[in-house]
Amino acid sequence: MDLFCTCVLYLSIFYVSLCLVYLVRKRKSGHGTDLNLPPGKLGYWPIIRETLDFVMTSRGGTPEKFVRDRTSMYSPEVFRTSLLGVGNDVAVFCGASGNKFLFSSENKYITSWWPRSMVIAKFPTEAVDNSSKETGSTKMRNFILEFLKPESLQSYIPVMDSMAREHLEADWAPYKEVRAFSLSKKYTFATSCRLLMSIQNPTHVARLSHPFSLVTAGIMSLPINFPGTAFNKAIQGGKNIREELLSIIRRRKKEIMENEDMAAKDLLSRMLLTKDENGRAMKETEIGNTIMGKLIASQDTTSTAIAFVVNYLAEYPHIYEQVLKEQMEISRSKGPDELLNWEDIQKMRYSWMVACETMRLSPPARGSFREAVTDFTYSGYTIPKGWKTHWTVYSTHKDARYFPDPEKFDPSRFQGSGPAPFTFVPFGGGPRMCPGKEYARVQILVFMHNVVTKFRWKKANPSEKIIYSPNTTPASDLPIRIEPHTQAKDSM
Ligand code: HEM
C-alpha cells in the first residue's frame, strides 16, 4: 500500500473514532431536551461541524464575518456553534452586553477553560488530567502577578529600552529592508528570556526560540496529531522546550546553592527560593509551567501588536508624524544615553492611542473560552452546565454601533473617556483580564519610542494580505523599507 492510501486509511479510522466519541458524548449532553438553547446550527459534518467556516473566514482575512453572519441569522446576543477542539456545544456571547455578562460571571456561572491544544506545551503534573480546566493556574497567575507588579514593571523599562536600542542597531540599522513581523517576535522573545531567566546569549535565545515558535504556531491549531500537522510539530516543540527549561532550572538551582547573589536575580530565582506554608519548595515542573505560561501568553500577542503599529504607521504618515513629535519631545528632555523611565511612559499618551487603535483593528488575541459550571439563562436562552462559552473581540471591535466607520484607522476614538465599556476588549475583562496588560503597554511604547525616533519606513509590499491563522499575521512577514532619520528625505 502506498503512502497516500496509508494516510487515507489512518485519517478514516481517526474520523470514525471521533464520530463515535461524539455520538457517546451527545447522548450525555442534554441534546434532545426541551431547554430553550441558543439558536445556531451545528454544521453538516460530524465532528468538524462549523470549524471549516471558522477557519476559512479567518484565513480569508475576515474573522469577524463568522460572528456577523450568525448574529444576523440567529440572535445578536448569543448563538450556538460547534468547533473541533472546543466541543459541540459552544455558546458565543456577542456585543458589549455579552462581554459584560461573561466578564462578570466568573465562578458564578462559568470557570476558566482552555482548548485541549493549549495544554500541549505544559509539563505534566499531578494536577493535570490532560483536560484543560484550571491546573495549578492560580499559583501560576500569582507568580505572574508578582512578576508584573508595578515596582517590577518600572525596573524592566530601562532593560526593555536598552534591548530595543541594541536590537534596532543590530537587526534594523545595517539593512535597507527588514521583515518587521519576525523581528518584533525576536525582540519580545529576547526581552522575556532576559527578564524571566537572565538569558542573554543570542545563541541560547535562538535555541529556545525555534521550538517555541512551533508551539505558538500549533497551540491554537486543530488538534490533529498527525505527522506534518501544526499540532504535531507543536507537541515536538513543547517536548524540546521542556527539556531545555529543565536544564536551565537545574543549572540555576546549583548556582543559587553556590552563590547567594543569584537569589533575587529574576523570576526564575524567586520561584526557586519560594516555599509554601509547609516549607516545601516549588517543583521544577511547576516552575517550568509558569515560565512557559508567561512566554506563551506574551510572545505572539505583544509582538503582533508591535508589528501592526509599524504597519499602520507606514500606512498613515500623518499619524506617524504625530507619534514622532510626541516621542521627540521625550527624547529632547533626556540626556543622549539616558534610558526611558516610568514618567516617560506616562507622557506617551498619543502613542498609546495609536497602539489601542491598532489592537482594535488587528487584535493580537481573538478572545477566550470558559465552561459553564451550572445551567444558567442569558437573554432568554439556557446555557446548560458543561457547555463552553466564548467571547471574542470580533463581536464588538468592528461593529459600527460602537465604532462608527469601523474600518477607518482613527486613534482619536481613544481620546477622553474612549470607547463605551466592554466594547474595546483586546485584553478581555473582569477577574480573568490579561494580567500582562501593563507589561505589554510598556513594551509596545518603549519599542515605538525607539523605532520612530530612529527610522522612517514604507511598506515594501503595500498589498500584503493579513491572514488569521488563528493569530493576526501579515502573509509575507511585513517587509518594510527603512531609512534612518539622519538620511531621511522629506519625500519619504
Ligand atoms: C498585546 C499584548 C497582549 C494581549 C492582547 C493579551 C490578551 C490576552 C487575552 C485576550 C487573554 C484572555 C483573557 C480572558 O480569558 O478573558 C489573556 C490572558 C492572559 N495573558 Fe495576555 N495579552 C497580552 C500580553 C500578555 C503579557 C505580556 C503577559 C505576561 C507577561 C500576558 C499574560 C497573560 C496570562 C498569564 C493570561 C491568562 C490569565 C488567566 O487565565 O487568568 N499577556 N491575554
XYZ file of C-alpha atoms and ligand atoms in Angstrom:
535
model
C 0.000 0.000 0.000
C 1.489 3.381 -0.911
C 1.831 6.314 1.472
C -1.306 8.022 0.185
C -3.525 5.001 0.913
C -1.972 4.613 4.367
C -2.734 8.252 5.160
C -6.321 7.925 3.914
C -6.782 4.761 5.991
C -5.432 6.406 9.163
C -7.498 9.528 8.625
C -10.650 7.459 8.091
C -10.019 5.456 11.281
C -9.351 8.704 13.133
C -12.523 10.341 11.777
C -14.743 7.327 12.553
C -13.328 7.141 16.116
C -14.050 10.838 16.613
C -17.617 10.343 15.347
C -18.137 7.515 17.846
C -16.810 9.630 20.732
C -19.065 12.457 19.566
C -22.175 10.241 19.498
C -21.471 8.949 23.024
C -20.941 12.490 24.325
C -24.029 13.800 22.532
C -26.195 11.349 24.428
C -24.842 12.709 27.693
C -25.029 16.471 26.991
C -28.705 17.291 27.204
C -29.422 17.256 23.458
C -32.983 16.467 22.652
C -34.229 18.094 25.854
C -36.848 20.847 25.765
C -34.437 23.536 27.039
C -34.503 26.813 25.110
C -30.927 26.530 23.826
C -29.246 29.429 21.972
C -30.077 29.373 18.236
C -27.491 28.261 15.710
C -26.593 25.369 13.514
C -24.044 22.702 14.210
C -22.758 22.395 10.638
C -23.208 19.484 8.259
C -20.092 17.485 9.007
C -19.989 15.389 12.172
C -17.112 16.452 14.468
C -15.732 19.097 12.083
C -19.063 20.944 12.284
C -18.610 24.710 11.818
C -14.821 24.570 12.083
C -14.278 24.870 8.330
C -16.269 28.100 8.156
C -14.471 29.391 11.250
C -11.071 28.625 9.682
C -11.988 29.823 6.176
C -13.329 33.203 7.306
C -10.149 33.680 9.363
C -7.825 32.646 6.547
C -9.775 34.851 4.151
C -8.947 37.858 6.358
C -12.429 38.456 7.768
C -12.703 36.572 11.079
C -15.499 38.944 12.147
C -17.649 37.503 9.325
C -18.087 34.218 11.207
C -19.686 36.144 14.087
C -21.528 38.714 11.960
C -23.207 36.092 9.743
C -24.522 34.255 12.765
C -25.620 37.251 14.796
C -27.672 38.462 11.830
C -29.104 34.990 11.170
C -29.863 33.879 14.736
C -29.552 36.391 17.547
C -27.425 39.498 18.170
C -26.962 38.381 21.808
C -25.782 34.776 21.740
C -25.569 31.959 19.197
C -24.595 28.361 19.313
C -21.795 26.772 17.325
C -19.623 23.689 17.342
C -15.874 23.735 16.828
C -13.304 20.984 16.582
C -11.010 21.126 19.614
C -13.558 23.108 21.657
C -16.694 20.985 21.517
C -20.113 20.539 20.068
C -21.810 22.874 22.474
C -20.313 26.329 22.326
C -22.303 29.480 23.121
C -20.758 32.593 21.569
C -21.720 35.702 23.559
C -21.897 38.843 21.445
C -21.812 42.613 21.750
C -20.951 44.759 24.754
C -23.684 43.117 26.863
C -22.430 39.597 26.050
C -18.880 40.601 27.044
C -20.134 42.279 30.206
C -22.134 39.221 31.196
C -19.238 36.781 30.716
C -16.644 39.038 32.332
C -18.793 39.358 35.453
C -19.931 35.723 35.740
C -16.611 34.149 36.656
C -17.050 31.348 39.203
C -20.760 32.125 39.448
C -21.832 30.550 36.159
C -18.569 29.903 34.362
C -14.974 28.953 35.010
C -11.724 29.197 33.096
C -11.319 26.706 30.278
C -8.723 26.430 27.534
C -8.864 24.250 24.413
C -7.039 20.954 24.806
C -4.389 22.066 22.307
C -3.337 24.802 24.784
C -2.021 22.238 27.270
C 0.381 20.534 24.880
C 3.265 22.695 25.916
C 2.840 22.040 29.628
C 4.824 19.801 31.905
C 2.573 17.041 33.205
C 1.913 17.468 36.942
C -0.313 15.517 39.299
C -2.992 18.166 38.932
C -3.113 17.863 35.153
C -5.543 15.240 33.900
C -4.917 16.186 30.292
C -8.141 18.145 30.226
C -7.785 21.857 30.160
C -9.514 23.201 33.224
C -7.666 25.118 35.944
C -4.463 23.191 36.507
C -2.470 24.932 39.167
C -3.117 28.080 37.165
C -3.964 30.086 40.289
C -0.435 29.576 41.577
C 0.945 30.404 38.150
C -1.254 33.503 37.943
C 0.038 34.617 41.371
C 3.633 34.312 40.243
C 2.906 36.103 37.031
C 1.209 38.876 39.039
C 4.307 39.111 41.219
C 6.451 39.387 38.088
C 4.091 42.030 36.718
C 3.542 44.200 39.799
C 4.153 47.937 39.258
C 7.534 48.081 41.080
C 8.826 45.203 38.958
C 7.455 46.757 35.782
C 9.245 50.024 36.458
C 12.554 48.217 36.780
C 12.025 46.499 33.394
C 11.703 49.769 31.451
C 15.442 50.551 31.186
C 16.142 46.908 30.285
C 13.481 46.937 27.550
C 14.815 50.281 26.319
C 18.453 49.221 26.119
C 17.415 45.968 24.437
C 15.297 47.872 21.881
C 18.301 50.103 21.108
C 20.586 47.089 20.672
C 18.001 45.250 18.603
C 17.440 48.157 16.198
C 21.182 48.717 15.905
C 21.924 45.062 15.127
C 18.859 43.890 13.204
C 17.463 47.020 11.520
C 20.153 49.678 11.065
C 22.519 47.714 8.754
C 19.730 46.963 6.244
C 17.575 48.835 3.745
C 14.698 46.377 4.048
C 13.632 44.319 7.073
C 10.804 41.916 7.929
C 9.087 43.680 10.782
C 6.871 40.798 11.932
C 9.665 38.269 12.575
C 11.874 40.960 14.047
C 9.265 42.106 16.549
C 8.977 38.486 17.723
C 12.734 38.302 18.028
C 12.784 41.442 20.192
C 9.940 40.437 22.514
C 11.237 36.873 22.934
C 14.761 38.073 23.776
C 13.306 40.522 26.335
C 11.260 37.782 28.010
C 14.262 35.424 28.173
C 16.304 38.165 29.807
C 13.684 39.302 32.335
C 12.452 35.830 33.282
C 15.646 33.814 33.257
C 18.509 36.283 32.679
C 19.356 34.535 29.403
C 21.204 36.990 27.183
C 23.403 34.870 24.961
C 21.890 35.214 21.442
C 22.723 31.579 20.591
C 20.915 30.356 23.664
C 17.921 32.613 22.952
C 17.796 31.284 19.363
C 17.955 27.675 20.633
C 14.835 28.300 22.725
C 13.113 30.380 20.103
C 12.793 27.746 17.339
C 10.849 25.068 19.297
C 8.925 27.836 20.968
C 7.687 29.200 17.648
C 6.480 25.676 16.762
C 4.479 25.637 19.984
C 2.850 29.021 19.462
C 2.009 28.145 15.846
C 0.352 24.882 16.864
C -1.229 25.740 20.138
C -4.451 27.127 18.719
C -4.443 24.841 15.684
C -6.863 22.000 15.035
C -5.879 19.240 17.480
C -4.988 16.687 14.808
C -1.894 14.804 15.853
C -0.682 13.510 12.533
C 2.872 13.831 11.141
C 3.287 17.208 9.484
C 0.355 18.984 11.172
C 0.995 22.180 13.141
C -0.356 20.408 16.218
C 2.078 17.513 15.816
C 5.034 19.905 15.358
C 3.917 21.830 18.446
C 3.970 18.649 20.538
C 7.558 18.008 19.458
C 8.483 21.672 20.054
C 6.902 21.512 23.528
C 8.994 18.441 24.382
C 12.206 20.198 23.318
C 11.427 23.338 25.290
C 10.560 21.361 28.399
C 13.943 19.605 28.242
C 15.730 22.908 27.757
C 13.794 24.621 30.569
C 14.506 21.763 32.986
C 18.211 22.052 32.330
C 18.054 25.856 32.849
C 16.154 25.391 36.138
C 18.606 22.757 37.430
C 21.616 24.851 36.473
C 20.156 27.844 38.311
C 19.441 25.750 41.425
C 23.100 24.803 41.524
C 24.197 28.414 41.024
C 21.963 29.599 43.870
C 23.443 26.992 46.195
C 26.942 28.143 45.286
C 26.295 31.877 45.223
C 23.571 33.652 47.178
C 23.843 36.769 44.991
C 21.850 34.908 42.357
C 18.896 34.875 44.748
C 16.867 37.944 43.743
C 18.047 37.934 40.159
C 14.853 37.246 38.193
C 11.537 35.402 38.242
C 13.275 32.028 37.956
C 15.394 32.619 41.075
C 12.411 33.950 43.007
C 10.388 30.850 42.216
C 13.239 28.549 43.194
C 13.517 30.261 46.582
C 9.777 30.345 47.335
C 8.453 27.947 49.987
C 4.832 27.137 50.796
C 3.381 27.213 54.334
C 4.818 23.715 54.932
C 8.282 24.824 53.903
C 8.084 22.947 50.608
C 9.795 24.401 47.549
C 8.051 24.653 44.177
C 8.504 21.649 41.915
C 10.698 22.020 38.860
C 7.723 21.193 36.647
C 5.577 23.904 38.270
C 8.348 26.443 37.716
C 8.709 25.298 34.114
C 4.968 25.644 33.540
C 4.929 29.163 34.973
C 7.737 30.275 32.686
C 6.192 28.528 29.709
C 2.795 30.106 30.521
C 4.264 33.581 30.597
C 6.248 33.053 27.412
C 3.241 31.670 25.546
C 0.761 34.275 26.798
C 3.021 37.177 25.994
C 5.021 36.205 22.960
C 2.843 36.357 19.887
C 0.457 38.871 21.413
C 2.874 41.712 22.211
C 4.973 41.136 19.102
C 1.850 41.193 16.912
C 0.781 44.500 18.451
C 4.249 45.967 17.805
C 4.364 44.715 14.213
C 0.933 46.134 13.418
C 1.815 49.501 14.932
C 4.710 49.537 12.446
C 2.255 48.559 9.702
C -0.279 51.323 10.435
C 2.397 53.983 10.941
C 3.607 53.161 7.426
C 0.071 53.404 6.056
C -0.760 56.700 7.809
C 2.225 59.084 7.562
C 0.329 61.952 9.269
C -0.182 59.715 12.334
C 3.494 58.726 12.230
C 4.370 62.460 12.333
C 2.281 62.989 15.464
C 3.833 59.981 17.202
C 7.286 61.204 16.185
C 6.529 64.663 17.632
C 5.461 63.174 20.971
C 8.459 60.862 21.150
C 10.984 63.548 20.109
C 9.762 65.781 22.928
C 10.530 62.971 25.363
C 13.919 62.352 23.716
C 14.849 66.035 23.920
C 14.037 66.105 27.629
C 16.686 63.422 28.300
C 20.457 63.042 28.046
C 21.748 61.118 24.977
C 22.414 57.883 26.893
C 19.703 58.293 29.495
C 17.252 55.394 29.374
C 13.455 55.676 29.461
C 11.670 55.582 32.802
C 8.130 55.284 34.168
C 7.429 59.043 33.871
C 8.401 58.985 30.192
C 5.971 56.136 29.540
C 3.134 58.171 31.114
C 3.848 61.002 28.648
C 3.263 58.735 25.619
C -0.487 59.350 25.508
C -0.944 59.773 21.776
C 1.339 56.806 21.027
C -0.843 54.623 23.283
C -3.969 55.778 21.449
C -2.301 54.640 18.231
C -1.447 51.272 19.802
C -5.056 50.862 21.010
C -6.486 51.640 17.587
C -4.006 49.107 16.180
C -5.269 46.434 18.599
C -8.880 47.285 17.771
C -8.398 46.679 14.050
C -5.760 43.937 14.276
C -6.298 42.284 17.655
C -3.360 40.146 18.802
C -5.687 37.697 20.628
C -9.150 36.746 19.397
C -10.838 36.034 22.764
C -11.128 33.065 25.051
C -13.317 30.276 26.322
C -14.962 29.360 29.609
C -17.011 26.379 30.776
C -20.488 26.627 32.342
C -20.358 25.280 35.911
C -24.142 25.279 36.235
C -27.201 25.713 33.971
C -27.890 29.427 33.546
C -30.037 31.734 31.450
C -28.867 34.576 29.226
C -31.159 36.673 27.049
C -33.920 34.075 27.431
C -31.726 31.118 26.394
C -30.462 28.355 28.652
C -26.776 27.527 28.650
C -26.512 24.034 30.152
C -23.776 23.048 32.578
C -20.705 21.728 30.739
C -21.206 23.911 27.633
C -18.305 26.077 26.564
C -18.826 29.810 26.300
C -16.791 32.083 24.048
C -16.264 35.848 23.979
C -14.476 37.317 21.012
C -13.054 40.701 20.062
C -14.719 40.208 16.669
C -18.194 40.774 18.071
C -17.507 44.413 19.024
C -14.249 45.790 17.567
C -15.651 46.254 14.080
C -19.274 46.932 14.981
C -20.394 50.340 13.689
C -22.716 50.762 16.710
C -19.656 51.057 18.939
C -17.026 52.270 16.456
C -18.540 54.450 13.717
C -16.864 53.935 10.329
C -15.238 50.840 11.861
C -12.656 50.126 9.132
C -11.134 53.617 9.477
C -7.859 53.819 11.438
C -8.604 56.660 13.814
C -6.653 56.868 17.105
C -8.826 59.805 18.254
C -11.500 57.251 19.221
C -9.428 56.732 22.363
C -9.418 60.386 23.374
C -11.109 61.358 26.657
C -13.126 58.518 28.127
C -12.638 56.458 24.948
C -14.917 53.694 23.651
C -18.009 52.531 25.566
C -17.377 49.953 28.312
C -16.961 46.297 27.196
C -16.559 47.226 23.522
C -12.758 47.531 23.273
C -11.541 44.265 24.756
C -8.144 43.219 23.355
C -7.122 42.089 26.859
C -10.506 40.674 27.923
C -12.150 41.969 31.085
C -13.251 41.109 34.607
C -11.218 38.974 37.010
C -9.639 36.986 34.163
C -8.473 40.038 32.268
C -4.967 39.654 30.895
C -2.542 40.255 33.804
C 0.153 41.247 31.292
C -1.697 44.324 30.010
C 0.632 46.848 31.636
C 3.742 44.885 30.723
C 2.534 44.821 27.123
C 1.725 48.540 27.200
C 5.213 49.395 28.442
C 6.938 47.117 25.949
C 4.935 48.409 22.978
C 5.566 52.056 23.937
C 9.286 51.530 24.562
C 9.598 49.969 21.125
C 7.562 52.727 19.469
C 9.798 55.356 21.062
C 12.936 53.753 19.703
C 11.731 52.867 16.248
C 10.134 56.235 15.379
C 12.994 58.291 16.770
C 15.462 56.303 14.636
C 13.672 55.484 11.383
C 11.088 56.324 8.782
C 9.731 53.445 6.750
C 7.444 52.399 3.927
C 5.757 49.089 3.251
C 7.677 47.094 0.650
C 4.522 45.199 -0.263
C 1.595 47.614 0.109
C -0.945 44.984 -0.954
C 0.214 42.394 1.585
C -2.708 40.302 2.856
C -3.445 39.831 6.538
C -4.427 36.305 7.498
C -5.731 35.000 10.799
C -4.259 31.581 11.375
C -5.649 31.928 14.039
C -3.422 34.814 15.151
C -3.336 38.045 13.182
C -0.440 37.578 10.745
C 0.875 39.585 7.764
C 1.055 36.996 4.968
C 4.598 37.884 3.856
C 6.119 38.872 7.209
C 5.617 42.622 6.810
C 8.620 43.678 4.721
C 9.396 47.389 5.112
C 11.967 49.738 3.560
C 13.659 51.747 6.260
C 15.714 54.910 6.346
C 17.458 56.350 9.400
C 16.413 59.909 10.298
C 19.744 61.478 9.555
C 19.477 60.411 5.914
C 15.715 60.624 5.634
C 14.476 62.632 2.703
C 11.485 64.877 3.135
C 9.726 62.991 0.389
C 9.556 59.757 2.395
C -0.699 42.982 23.434
C -0.418 42.021 24.284
C -1.421 41.088 24.919
C -2.729 40.857 24.608
C -3.563 41.496 23.511
C -3.213 39.865 25.557
C -4.505 39.378 25.563
C -4.954 38.425 26.447
C -6.289 37.890 26.448
C -7.403 38.270 25.479
C -6.351 36.982 27.442
C -7.566 36.134 27.817
C -8.393 36.831 28.871
C -9.614 36.007 29.180
O -9.516 34.790 29.310
O -10.694 36.588 29.279
C -5.057 36.932 28.087
C -4.743 36.114 29.149
C -3.503 36.070 29.734
N -2.413 36.863 29.455
Fe -2.327 38.247 27.996
N -2.187 39.519 26.395
C -1.077 40.245 26.061
C 0.162 40.224 26.682
C 0.457 39.478 27.798
C 1.709 39.535 28.517
C 2.869 40.462 28.156
C 1.625 38.632 29.536
C 2.636 38.297 30.601
C 3.703 38.970 30.829
C 0.325 38.024 29.470
C -0.126 37.073 30.343
C -1.391 36.519 30.291
C -1.823 35.436 31.161
C -0.999 34.752 32.246
C -3.156 35.164 30.822
C -4.078 34.108 31.437
C -4.860 34.766 32.572
C -5.811 33.809 33.266
O -6.268 32.839 32.671
O -6.105 34.080 34.404
N -0.361 38.560 28.406
N -4.220 37.836 27.465
